[in-house]
mmCIF file of C-alpha atoms in Angstrom:
data_model
loop_
_atom_site.group_PDB
_atom_site.id
_atom_site.type_symbol
_atom_site.label_atom_id
_atom_site.label_comp_id
_atom_site.label_asym_id
_atom_site.label_seq_id
_atom_site.Cartn_x
_atom_site.Cartn_y
_atom_site.Cartn_z
ATOM 1 C CA UNK A 1223 133.154 -122.004 39.351
ATOM 2 C CA UNK A 1224 130.582 -120.752 41.836
ATOM 3 C CA UNK A 1225 133.309 -119.966 44.369
ATOM 4 C CA UNK A 1226 135.312 -118.122 41.721
ATOM 5 C CA UNK A 1227 132.376 -115.999 40.604
ATOM 6 C CA UNK A 1228 131.265 -115.368 44.171
ATOM 7 C CA UNK A 1229 134.727 -114.005 45.008
ATOM 8 C CA UNK A 1230 134.684 -111.703 41.984
ATOM 9 C CA UNK A 1231 131.175 -110.443 42.594
ATOM 10 C CA UNK A 1232 131.684 -110.004 46.338
ATOM 11 C CA UNK A 1233 134.630 -107.739 45.589
ATOM 12 C CA UNK A 1234 132.312 -105.648 43.440
ATOM 13 C CA UNK A 1235 129.878 -105.372 46.356
ATOM 14 C CA UNK A 1236 126.792 -103.420 45.377
ATOM 15 C CA UNK A 1237 128.149 -102.524 41.932
ATOM 16 C CA UNK A 1238 127.527 -105.999 40.442
ATOM 17 C CA UNK A 1239 125.102 -105.959 37.523
ATOM 18 C CA UNK A 1240 123.386 -108.542 35.374
ATOM 19 C CA UNK A 1241 125.854 -107.726 32.623
ATOM 20 C CA UNK A 1242 128.784 -108.400 34.986
ATOM 21 C CA UNK A 1243 127.399 -111.871 35.606
ATOM 22 C CA UNK A 1244 126.798 -112.498 31.907
ATOM 23 C CA UNK A 1245 130.361 -111.506 31.014
ATOM 24 C CA UNK A 1246 131.807 -113.742 33.745
ATOM 25 C CA UNK A 1247 129.815 -116.741 32.502
ATOM 26 C CA UNK A 1248 130.629 -116.190 28.829
ATOM 27 C CA UNK A 1249 134.330 -115.633 29.538
ATOM 28 C CA UNK A 1250 134.536 -118.699 31.789
ATOM 29 C CA UNK A 1251 132.852 -121.006 29.264
ATOM 30 C CA UNK A 1252 135.088 -119.853 26.432
ATOM 31 C CA UNK A 1253 138.308 -119.898 28.465
ATOM 32 C CA UNK A 1254 137.697 -123.471 29.660
ATOM 33 C CA UNK A 1255 136.401 -124.708 26.315
ATOM 34 C CA UNK A 1256 133.009 -125.609 27.768
ATOM 35 C CA UNK A 1257 131.241 -123.743 24.976
ATOM 36 C CA UNK A 1258 129.938 -125.434 21.851
ATOM 37 C CA UNK A 1259 128.779 -124.258 18.433
ATOM 38 C CA UNK A 1260 127.908 -121.488 17.710
ATOM 39 C CA UNK A 1261 130.928 -119.679 19.131
ATOM 40 C CA UNK A 1262 131.911 -117.370 20.613
ATOM 41 C CA UNK A 1263 129.028 -117.597 23.060
ATOM 42 C CA UNK A 1264 129.167 -113.945 24.077
ATOM 43 C CA UNK A 1265 125.819 -112.164 23.648
ATOM 44 C CA UNK A 1266 124.049 -115.499 23.183
ATOM 45 C CA UNK A 1267 122.218 -118.079 25.222
ATOM 46 C CA UNK A 1268 125.385 -120.194 25.339
ATOM 47 C CA UNK A 1269 125.428 -123.647 23.863
ATOM 48 C CA UNK A 1270 127.673 -126.016 25.808
ATOM 49 C CA UNK A 1271 129.240 -129.431 25.629
ATOM 50 C CA UNK A 1272 126.828 -131.814 27.300
ATOM 51 C CA UNK A 1273 123.674 -129.876 26.402
ATOM 52 C CA UNK A 1274 122.059 -132.940 24.840
ATOM 53 C CA UNK A 1275 122.716 -134.919 28.034
ATOM 54 C CA UNK A 1276 121.204 -132.133 30.124
ATOM 55 C CA UNK A 1277 118.122 -132.119 27.890
ATOM 56 C CA UNK A 1278 117.607 -135.846 28.478
ATOM 57 C CA UNK A 1279 117.019 -135.147 32.153
ATOM 58 C CA UNK A 1280 113.656 -133.611 31.315
ATOM 59 C CA UNK A 1281 112.323 -137.144 30.874
ATOM 60 C CA UNK A 1282 112.692 -137.568 34.647
ATOM 61 C CA UNK A 1283 110.253 -134.728 35.340
ATOM 62 C CA UNK A 1284 106.638 -135.713 35.963
ATOM 63 C CA UNK A 1285 105.565 -132.364 34.522
ATOM 64 C CA UNK A 1286 107.070 -133.330 31.155
ATOM 65 C CA UNK A 1287 105.400 -136.740 31.148
ATOM 66 C CA UNK A 1288 101.941 -135.213 31.543
ATOM 67 C CA UNK A 1289 102.590 -132.275 29.205
ATOM 68 C CA UNK A 1290 100.588 -132.125 25.996
ATOM 69 C CA UNK A 1291 101.648 -128.701 24.724
ATOM 70 C CA UNK A 1292 105.157 -127.382 25.356
ATOM 71 C CA UNK A 1293 106.773 -124.093 24.412
ATOM 72 C CA UNK A 1294 110.546 -124.356 23.870
ATOM 73 C CA UNK A 1295 112.778 -121.426 22.938
ATOM 74 C CA UNK A 1296 114.753 -121.724 19.665
ATOM 75 C CA UNK A 1297 118.171 -121.596 21.366
ATOM 76 C CA UNK A 1298 120.722 -124.205 20.286
ATOM 77 C CA UNK A 1299 121.215 -125.841 23.747
ATOM 78 C CA UNK A 1300 117.472 -126.607 23.876
ATOM 79 C CA UNK A 1301 117.509 -128.618 20.655
ATOM 80 C CA UNK A 1302 117.441 -131.900 22.597
ATOM 81 C CA UNK A 1303 114.228 -130.930 24.395
ATOM 82 C CA UNK A 1304 112.565 -129.968 21.127
ATOM 83 C CA UNK A 1305 113.487 -133.381 19.730
ATOM 84 C CA UNK A 1306 112.144 -135.203 22.789
ATOM 85 C CA UNK A 1307 108.872 -133.273 22.553
ATOM 86 C CA UNK A 1308 108.444 -134.298 18.914
ATOM 87 C CA UNK A 1309 109.405 -137.913 19.593
ATOM 88 C CA UNK A 1310 106.858 -137.984 22.429
ATOM 89 C CA UNK A 1311 104.204 -136.630 20.023
ATOM 90 C CA UNK A 1312 103.649 -133.511 22.077
ATOM 91 C CA UNK A 1313 102.548 -130.240 20.491
ATOM 92 C CA UNK A 1314 105.722 -128.193 20.128
ATOM 93 C CA UNK A 1315 105.529 -124.405 19.999
ATOM 94 C CA UNK A 1316 108.625 -122.324 19.261
ATOM 95 C CA UNK A 1317 108.674 -118.508 19.437
ATOM 96 C CA UNK A 1318 109.327 -116.738 16.168
ATOM 97 C CA UNK A 1319 112.821 -115.183 16.043
ATOM 98 C CA UNK A 1320 112.748 -111.784 17.751
ATOM 99 C CA UNK A 1321 108.927 -111.926 17.585
ATOM 100 C CA UNK A 1322 109.008 -110.137 14.220
ATOM 101 C CA UNK A 1323 106.300 -112.177 12.483
ATOM 102 C CA UNK A 1324 104.195 -113.383 15.411
ATOM 103 C CA UNK A 1325 104.475 -115.097 18.763
ATOM 104 C CA UNK A 1326 104.534 -118.855 18.065
ATOM 105 C CA UNK A 1327 105.248 -121.335 15.334
ATOM 106 C CA UNK A 1328 103.853 -124.833 15.691
ATOM 107 C CA UNK A 1329 106.352 -127.449 14.538
ATOM 108 C CA UNK A 1330 104.529 -129.918 12.311
ATOM 109 C CA UNK A 1331 106.657 -132.857 11.092
ATOM 110 C CA UNK A 1332 105.524 -134.476 7.844
ATOM 111 C CA UNK A 1333 103.419 -137.655 8.144
ATOM 112 C CA UNK A 1334 105.522 -140.727 8.850
ATOM 113 C CA UNK A 1335 108.570 -138.617 9.720
ATOM 114 C CA UNK A 1336 111.694 -140.661 10.399
ATOM 115 C CA UNK A 1337 114.050 -140.055 13.309
ATOM 116 C CA UNK A 1338 116.334 -138.085 10.999
ATOM 117 C CA UNK A 1339 113.467 -135.854 9.892
ATOM 118 C CA UNK A 1340 112.435 -135.268 13.511
ATOM 119 C CA UNK A 1341 116.016 -134.260 14.300
ATOM 120 C CA UNK A 1342 115.875 -131.739 11.469
ATOM 121 C CA UNK A 1343 112.538 -130.441 12.739
ATOM 122 C CA UNK A 1344 114.158 -129.763 16.115
ATOM 123 C CA UNK A 1345 116.880 -127.568 14.592
ATOM 124 C CA UNK A 1346 116.625 -123.886 13.745
ATOM 125 C CA UNK A 1347 116.318 -124.842 10.064
ATOM 126 C CA UNK A 1348 113.521 -127.244 10.912
ATOM 127 C CA UNK A 1349 111.704 -124.528 12.814
ATOM 128 C CA UNK A 1350 111.699 -122.525 9.570
ATOM 129 C CA UNK A 1351 110.821 -125.376 7.221
ATOM 130 C CA UNK A 1352 108.333 -127.438 9.225
ATOM 131 C CA UNK A 1353 106.319 -124.840 11.086
ATOM 132 C CA UNK A 1354 102.987 -123.083 10.808
ATOM 133 C CA UNK A 1355 102.183 -119.751 12.517
ATOM 134 C CA UNK A 1356 99.898 -119.753 15.539
ATOM 135 C CA UNK A 1357 97.723 -116.639 15.708
ATOM 136 C CA UNK A 1358 96.625 -114.750 18.793
ATOM 137 C CA UNK A 1359 93.094 -116.071 18.357
ATOM 138 C CA UNK A 1360 94.247 -119.685 18.442
ATOM 139 C CA UNK A 1361 93.263 -121.623 21.528
ATOM 140 C CA UNK A 1362 96.697 -122.256 23.018
ATOM 141 C CA UNK A 1363 97.166 -123.711 26.500
ATOM 142 C CA UNK A 1364 100.829 -124.289 27.247
ATOM 143 C CA UNK A 1365 101.526 -126.968 29.884
ATOM 144 C CA UNK A 1366 105.284 -126.425 30.129
ATOM 145 C CA UNK A 1367 107.712 -123.621 29.233
ATOM 146 C CA UNK A 1368 111.392 -124.317 28.490
ATOM 147 C CA UNK A 1369 113.762 -121.345 28.267
ATOM 148 C CA UNK A 1370 117.477 -120.813 27.822
ATOM 149 C CA UNK A 1371 119.560 -118.876 30.334
ATOM 150 C CA UNK A 1372 122.971 -117.296 30.678
ATOM 151 C CA UNK A 1373 122.908 -117.671 34.451
ATOM 152 C CA UNK A 1374 120.470 -119.104 36.972
ATOM 153 C CA UNK A 1375 120.469 -119.549 40.735
ATOM 154 C CA UNK A 1376 119.267 -122.537 42.716
ATOM 155 C CA UNK A 1377 116.529 -120.240 44.023
ATOM 156 C CA UNK A 1378 115.139 -120.042 40.486
ATOM 157 C CA UNK A 1379 116.321 -116.548 39.626
ATOM 158 C CA UNK A 1380 117.310 -116.260 36.001
ATOM 159 C CA UNK A 1381 119.418 -113.972 33.807
ATOM 160 C CA UNK A 1382 119.073 -114.108 30.019
ATOM 161 C CA UNK A 1383 121.301 -112.602 27.362
ATOM 162 C CA UNK A 1384 119.959 -109.119 28.010
ATOM 163 C CA UNK A 1385 117.391 -108.597 25.254
ATOM 164 C CA UNK A 1386 114.363 -109.602 27.332
ATOM 165 C CA UNK A 1387 112.690 -111.879 24.798
ATOM 166 C CA UNK A 1388 111.996 -114.803 27.165
ATOM 167 C CA UNK A 1389 110.483 -112.435 29.733
ATOM 168 C CA UNK A 1390 108.393 -110.718 27.071
ATOM 169 C CA UNK A 1391 107.261 -113.973 25.471
ATOM 170 C CA UNK A 1392 106.051 -115.239 28.845
ATOM 171 C CA UNK A 1393 104.251 -111.959 29.572
ATOM 172 C CA UNK A 1394 102.573 -112.127 26.172
ATOM 173 C CA UNK A 1395 101.475 -115.701 26.840
ATOM 174 C CA UNK A 1396 99.935 -114.522 30.108
ATOM 175 C CA UNK A 1397 98.115 -111.737 28.267
ATOM 176 C CA UNK A 1398 96.634 -114.187 25.754
ATOM 177 C CA UNK A 1399 95.701 -116.715 28.463
ATOM 178 C CA UNK A 1400 98.165 -119.383 27.305
ATOM 179 C CA UNK A 1401 99.920 -119.767 30.687
ATOM 180 C CA UNK A 1402 99.171 -119.144 34.351
ATOM 181 C CA UNK A 1403 101.173 -118.774 37.550
ATOM 182 C CA UNK A 1404 101.020 -122.549 37.896
ATOM 183 C CA UNK A 1405 102.640 -123.294 34.526
ATOM 184 C CA UNK A 1406 106.094 -124.773 35.272
ATOM 185 C CA UNK A 1407 109.197 -123.216 33.721
ATOM 186 C CA UNK A 1408 112.353 -125.243 33.020
ATOM 187 C CA UNK A 1409 115.808 -124.065 31.985
ATOM 188 C CA UNK A 1410 118.718 -126.087 30.552
ATOM 189 C CA UNK A 1411 122.242 -124.919 31.475
ATOM 190 C CA UNK A 1412 125.785 -126.110 32.113
ATOM 191 C CA UNK A 1413 126.695 -126.674 35.767
ATOM 192 C CA UNK A 1414 128.935 -123.606 35.693
ATOM 193 C CA UNK A 1415 125.934 -121.429 34.857
ATOM 194 C CA UNK A 1416 124.279 -122.215 38.194
ATOM 195 C CA UNK A 1417 125.518 -119.338 40.363
ATOM 196 C CA UNK A 1418 124.440 -117.036 43.165
ATOM 197 C CA UNK A 1419 122.436 -114.060 41.880
ATOM 198 C CA UNK A 1420 121.749 -111.055 44.156
ATOM 199 C CA UNK A 1421 118.039 -110.595 44.677
ATOM 200 C CA UNK A 1422 118.502 -106.856 44.250
ATOM 201 C CA UNK A 1423 119.035 -107.430 40.519
ATOM 202 C CA UNK A 1424 115.556 -108.902 40.005
ATOM 203 C CA UNK A 1425 112.713 -106.876 38.561
ATOM 204 C CA UNK A 1426 108.988 -107.580 38.428
ATOM 205 C CA UNK A 1427 109.096 -108.485 34.721
ATOM 206 C CA UNK A 1428 111.904 -111.058 35.184
ATOM 207 C CA UNK A 1429 110.902 -114.662 34.581
ATOM 208 C CA UNK A 1430 111.833 -117.200 37.274
ATOM 209 C CA UNK A 1431 112.249 -120.948 36.801
ATOM 210 C CA UNK A 1432 110.960 -123.985 38.673
ATOM 211 C CA UNK A 1433 113.432 -126.593 37.414
ATOM 212 C CA UNK A 1434 117.095 -126.400 36.369
ATOM 213 C CA UNK A 1435 118.548 -129.217 34.286
ATOM 214 C CA UNK A 1436 122.322 -129.590 33.902
ATOM 215 C CA UNK A 1437 124.393 -132.516 32.605
ATOM 216 C CA UNK A 1438 124.780 -133.746 36.201
ATOM 217 C CA UNK A 1439 121.827 -132.393 38.172
ATOM 218 C CA UNK A 1440 118.084 -131.920 38.276
ATOM 219 C CA UNK A 1441 117.325 -128.990 40.587
ATOM 220 C CA UNK A 1442 113.852 -128.222 41.882
ATOM 221 C CA UNK A 1443 114.052 -124.566 42.880
ATOM 222 C CA UNK A 1444 110.859 -124.241 44.895
ATOM 223 C CA UNK A 1445 110.821 -120.616 43.746
ATOM 224 C CA UNK A 1446 107.991 -118.648 45.328
ATOM 225 C CA UNK A 1447 108.714 -115.349 43.640
ATOM 226 C CA UNK A 1448 105.684 -114.507 41.426
ATOM 227 C CA UNK A 1449 106.141 -114.775 37.696
ATOM 228 C CA UNK A 1450 105.166 -111.863 35.426
ATOM 229 C CA UNK A 1451 101.414 -111.276 35.402
ATOM 230 C CA UNK A 1452 101.297 -109.728 31.947
ATOM 231 C CA UNK A 1453 102.989 -107.155 29.754
ATOM 232 C CA UNK A 1454 104.353 -104.121 31.587
ATOM 233 C CA UNK A 1455 103.691 -101.585 28.861
ATOM 234 C CA UNK A 1456 105.713 -98.887 30.601
ATOM 235 C CA UNK A 1457 108.786 -101.062 29.864
ATOM 236 C CA UNK A 1458 107.977 -101.278 26.145
ATOM 237 C CA UNK A 1459 109.449 -98.710 23.754
ATOM 238 C CA UNK A 1460 107.951 -97.342 20.554
ATOM 239 C CA UNK A 1461 110.885 -98.909 18.711
ATOM 240 C CA UNK A 1462 109.929 -102.363 20.007
ATOM 241 C CA UNK A 1463 106.314 -101.765 18.997
ATOM 242 C CA UNK A 1464 107.446 -100.910 15.497
ATOM 243 C CA UNK A 1465 109.402 -104.148 15.152
ATOM 244 C CA UNK A 1466 106.793 -106.530 16.607
ATOM 245 C CA UNK A 1467 103.338 -106.520 14.968
ATOM 246 C CA UNK A 1468 102.103 -109.116 17.462
ATOM 247 C CA UNK A 1469 102.916 -106.720 20.292
ATOM 248 C CA UNK A 1470 100.892 -103.987 18.614
ATOM 249 C CA UNK A 1471 97.919 -106.327 18.291
ATOM 250 C CA UNK A 1472 98.097 -107.316 21.964
ATOM 251 C CA UNK A 1473 98.353 -103.671 22.995
ATOM 252 C CA UNK A 1474 95.268 -102.868 20.952
ATOM 253 C CA UNK A 1475 93.332 -105.637 22.690
ATOM 254 C CA UNK A 1476 94.407 -104.566 26.143
ATOM 255 C CA UNK A 1477 93.606 -100.934 25.410
ATOM 256 C CA UNK A 1478 90.113 -101.931 24.310
ATOM 257 C CA UNK A 1479 89.811 -103.865 27.580
ATOM 258 C CA UNK A 1480 90.486 -100.643 29.481
ATOM 259 C CA UNK A 1481 94.053 -101.374 30.618
ATOM 260 C CA UNK A 1482 96.811 -98.781 30.892
ATOM 261 C CA UNK A 1483 98.999 -99.323 27.815
ATOM 262 C CA UNK A 1484 101.163 -96.202 28.085
ATOM 263 C CA UNK A 1485 104.558 -96.923 26.550
ATOM 264 C CA UNK A 1486 107.945 -96.189 28.091
ATOM 265 C CA UNK A 1487 108.813 -93.285 25.819
ATOM 266 C CA UNK A 1488 105.334 -91.893 25.155
ATOM 267 C CA UNK A 1489 106.073 -88.708 27.065
ATOM 268 C CA UNK A 1490 109.687 -88.344 25.959
ATOM 269 C CA UNK A 1491 109.216 -87.623 22.266
ATOM 270 C CA UNK A 1492 108.114 -84.001 22.647
ATOM 271 C CA UNK A 1493 111.047 -82.768 24.777
ATOM 272 C CA UNK A 1494 113.527 -84.611 22.520
ATOM 273 C CA UNK A 1495 112.030 -83.159 19.385
ATOM 274 C CA UNK A 1496 111.872 -79.618 20.760
ATOM 275 C CA UNK A 1497 115.446 -79.875 21.943
ATOM 276 C CA UNK A 1498 116.490 -80.940 18.441
ATOM 277 C CA UNK A 1499 114.584 -78.074 16.863
ATOM 278 C CA UNK A 1500 116.089 -75.494 19.224
ATOM 279 C CA UNK A 1501 119.681 -76.353 18.318
ATOM 280 C CA UNK A 1502 119.497 -75.868 14.534
ATOM 281 C CA UNK A 1503 119.712 -72.754 12.407
ATOM 282 C CA UNK A 1504 117.962 -73.518 9.137
ATOM 283 C CA UNK A 1505 115.466 -76.032 7.732
ATOM 284 C CA UNK A 1506 118.227 -77.894 5.906
ATOM 285 C CA UNK A 1507 119.954 -78.607 9.223
ATOM 286 C CA UNK A 1508 116.900 -80.040 10.950
ATOM 287 C CA UNK A 1509 117.177 -83.744 11.839
ATOM 288 C CA UNK A 1510 114.526 -86.195 10.780
ATOM 289 C CA UNK A 1511 112.182 -87.032 13.608
ATOM 290 C CA UNK A 1512 111.534 -90.481 12.175
ATOM 291 C CA UNK A 1513 114.831 -91.856 10.919
ATOM 292 C CA UNK A 1514 118.002 -90.677 9.231
ATOM 293 C CA UNK A 1515 118.560 -87.071 8.135
ATOM 294 C CA UNK A 1516 116.538 -84.707 5.988
ATOM 295 C CA UNK A 1517 118.280 -84.374 2.649
ATOM 296 C CA UNK A 1518 118.075 -82.096 -0.366
ATOM 297 C CA UNK A 1519 115.087 -79.746 -0.301
ATOM 298 C CA UNK A 1520 113.114 -81.818 2.218
ATOM 299 C CA UNK A 1521 112.038 -79.891 5.300
ATOM 300 C CA UNK A 1522 110.738 -81.396 8.567
ATOM 301 C CA UNK A 1523 107.063 -82.200 8.345
ATOM 302 C CA UNK A 1524 104.417 -81.363 10.897
ATOM 303 C CA UNK A 1525 102.164 -83.813 9.074
ATOM 304 C CA UNK A 1526 101.606 -87.457 10.022
ATOM 305 C CA UNK A 1527 100.264 -90.032 7.601
ATOM 306 C CA UNK A 1528 98.080 -92.882 8.864
ATOM 307 C CA UNK A 1529 97.105 -95.802 6.672
ATOM 308 C CA UNK A 1530 95.415 -99.209 6.727
ATOM 309 C CA UNK A 1531 92.183 -97.692 7.994
ATOM 310 C CA UNK A 1532 89.083 -99.911 7.837
ATOM 311 C CA UNK A 1533 87.215 -99.642 4.534
ATOM 312 C CA UNK A 1534 84.091 -98.443 6.345
ATOM 313 C CA UNK A 1535 85.908 -95.965 8.615
ATOM 314 C CA UNK A 1536 84.315 -92.544 9.082
ATOM 315 C CA UNK A 1537 86.055 -89.227 9.650
ATOM 316 C CA UNK A 1538 84.100 -88.618 12.849
ATOM 317 C CA UNK A 1539 85.094 -92.046 14.195
ATOM 318 C CA UNK A 1540 88.761 -91.386 13.448
ATOM 319 C CA UNK A 1541 88.668 -87.937 15.074
ATOM 320 C CA UNK A 1542 87.148 -89.377 18.267
ATOM 321 C CA UNK A 1543 89.786 -92.119 18.405
ATOM 322 C CA UNK A 1544 92.624 -89.626 17.879
ATOM 323 C CA UNK A 1545 91.282 -87.375 20.634
ATOM 324 C CA UNK A 1546 91.081 -90.324 23.005
ATOM 325 C CA UNK A 1547 94.783 -90.974 22.325
ATOM 326 C CA UNK A 1548 95.711 -87.352 22.944
ATOM 327 C CA UNK A 1549 96.757 -87.026 19.297
ATOM 328 C CA UNK A 1550 94.031 -84.771 17.860
ATOM 329 C CA UNK A 1551 95.451 -82.777 14.915
ATOM 330 C CA UNK A 1552 94.719 -79.139 14.171
ATOM 331 C CA UNK A 1553 93.525 -80.245 10.721
ATOM 332 C CA UNK A 1554 92.793 -83.571 9.028
ATOM 333 C CA UNK A 1555 92.962 -84.381 5.301
ATOM 334 C CA UNK A 1556 90.824 -87.429 4.569
ATOM 335 C CA UNK A 1557 92.070 -89.947 1.984
ATOM 336 C CA UNK A 1558 89.101 -92.309 2.150
ATOM 337 C CA UNK A 1559 89.583 -94.246 -1.115
ATOM 338 C CA UNK A 1560 93.232 -94.864 -0.144
ATOM 339 C CA UNK A 1561 92.149 -95.912 3.383
ATOM 340 C CA UNK A 1562 94.365 -93.231 4.899
ATOM 341 C CA UNK A 1563 94.525 -89.678 6.173
ATOM 342 C CA UNK A 1564 97.014 -86.869 6.726
ATOM 343 C CA UNK A 1565 97.062 -85.374 10.227
ATOM 344 C CA UNK A 1566 98.371 -81.801 10.342
ATOM 345 C CA UNK A 1567 99.943 -80.531 13.562
ATOM 346 C CA UNK A 1568 101.299 -77.144 14.613
ATOM 347 C CA UNK A 1569 104.975 -78.105 14.448
ATOM 348 C CA UNK A 1570 107.253 -81.136 13.924
ATOM 349 C CA UNK A 1571 107.618 -81.667 17.668
ATOM 350 C CA UNK A 1572 103.864 -82.062 18.059
ATOM 351 C CA UNK A 1573 103.821 -84.425 15.080
ATOM 352 C CA UNK A 1574 106.511 -86.574 16.700
ATOM 353 C CA UNK A 1575 104.527 -86.683 19.937
ATOM 354 C CA UNK A 1576 101.470 -87.855 17.979
ATOM 355 C CA UNK A 1577 103.492 -90.644 16.329
ATOM 356 C CA UNK A 1578 104.639 -91.800 19.751
ATOM 357 C CA UNK A 1579 101.092 -91.840 21.110
ATOM 358 C CA UNK A 1580 99.722 -93.654 18.070
ATOM 359 C CA UNK A 1581 102.088 -96.635 18.231
ATOM 360 C CA UNK A 1582 99.919 -99.748 18.222
ATOM 361 C CA UNK A 1583 96.829 -97.652 17.417
ATOM 362 C CA UNK A 1584 93.837 -99.719 16.284
ATOM 363 C CA UNK A 1585 90.671 -98.585 14.567
ATOM 364 C CA UNK A 1586 88.065 -101.289 14.400
ATOM 365 C CA UNK A 1587 89.891 -104.555 13.732
ATOM 366 C CA UNK A 1588 92.777 -102.847 11.922
ATOM 367 C CA UNK A 1589 96.169 -101.915 13.334
ATOM 368 C CA UNK A 1590 96.783 -98.510 11.792
ATOM 369 C CA UNK A 1591 100.078 -97.733 10.051
ATOM 370 C CA UNK A 1592 101.613 -94.486 11.315
ATOM 371 C CA UNK A 1593 104.469 -92.575 9.664
ATOM 372 C CA UNK A 1594 105.874 -89.083 9.491
ATOM 373 C CA UNK A 1595 105.028 -87.365 6.203
ATOM 374 C CA UNK A 1596 107.479 -85.214 4.297
ATOM 375 C CA UNK A 1597 106.907 -82.017 2.365
ATOM 376 C CA UNK A 1598 108.730 -82.244 -0.945
ATOM 377 C CA UNK A 1599 110.157 -79.015 -2.287
ATOM 378 C CA UNK A 1600 110.308 -77.889 -5.920
ATOM 379 C CA UNK A 1601 112.861 -80.606 -6.689
ATOM 380 C CA UNK A 1602 110.813 -83.277 -4.905
ATOM 381 C CA UNK A 1603 109.011 -86.313 -6.290
ATOM 382 C CA UNK A 1604 108.261 -86.276 -9.956
ATOM 383 C CA UNK A 1605 104.675 -85.324 -10.630
ATOM 384 C CA UNK A 1606 104.099 -84.124 -7.065
ATOM 385 C CA UNK A 1607 102.832 -80.635 -6.316
ATOM 386 C CA UNK A 1608 105.154 -78.310 -4.440
ATOM 387 C CA UNK A 1609 104.575 -78.622 -0.724
ATOM 388 C CA UNK A 1610 102.407 -81.729 -1.074
ATOM 389 C CA UNK A 1611 102.805 -84.182 1.842
ATOM 390 C CA UNK A 1612 103.777 -87.770 1.145
ATOM 391 C CA UNK A 1613 104.111 -90.725 3.506
ATOM 392 C CA UNK A 1614 107.671 -90.939 4.794
ATOM 393 C CA UNK A 1615 109.208 -94.075 3.217
#
């Protein structure tokens, strides 16, 4: 397998990409029936025949024997490691799917759990049914990290399925003090997934591994390439921030600590919005700057709604915080009893730029909700005054 892939990639010379390698691995595993449920394995961390056997090899690692708290990804081929951790009475942490509701779930089997119950706890269903969330303020110290991979090299260089969750999860654990550079990282793969990976494909945020377990081998990589030292905010998009509340909370903390938390697309919203505005002829044709299209008598709003403000928030405090973010409005309408405010800007493009800059914005202990407001025309919401702004649903 390695010789086959090496021949293919060598012919591509410098044009080889991470996606090329992923596609070769996925195609090979499917074509030779090495893949296991769920199939097809394309666009997944591939499960494979022999994954349970590969997982058993972790018992031979001294780092597993002395581990008290282990973080294992929810991928199907890692199910055997999750079971071993539970059987060994270790604290098992599993990331929440796509980080939508937090960072970790702690798997807590019921008292006196049988072997069958422990097996269920190790499955994706068990992760949902037998887990409790672990907050950012929890004192978590992870001794061992186990991740899935699509491809990995004997040097410890790893390629995931392309969504970056394992890299981001590790970076978030660094930010909350749960792991350090000395925390070992293990991956479980089929032998055919151990391939040569060009070093030119690696980036600073890519997670490397210290041990590779296959059905036939235990590989100590001796990797000296540094692991991520925290979240690289310039790689994070506003879209990701919107989908991951835990990421917004971490960004708020790091901003308060004085770190640079500028997002990838912070400075791109204004040119995009102005370009959109310059190519239309009438208000009805203007695209929504938040999502979808403006319909009916709605016209693009230059007003931004912010909510979930602290109950004791003051207008002066909010204005100072907005100025510090570079999002000071030309006018502010205070909605104190509703714990919100409308921010009025000169045009929709400026409003869009403010939304971009306010992603992850915190005031006091609260993460503020930010949304584009819409002006409803005469046929707008029932009971609303003509031209009155409303939060964009």
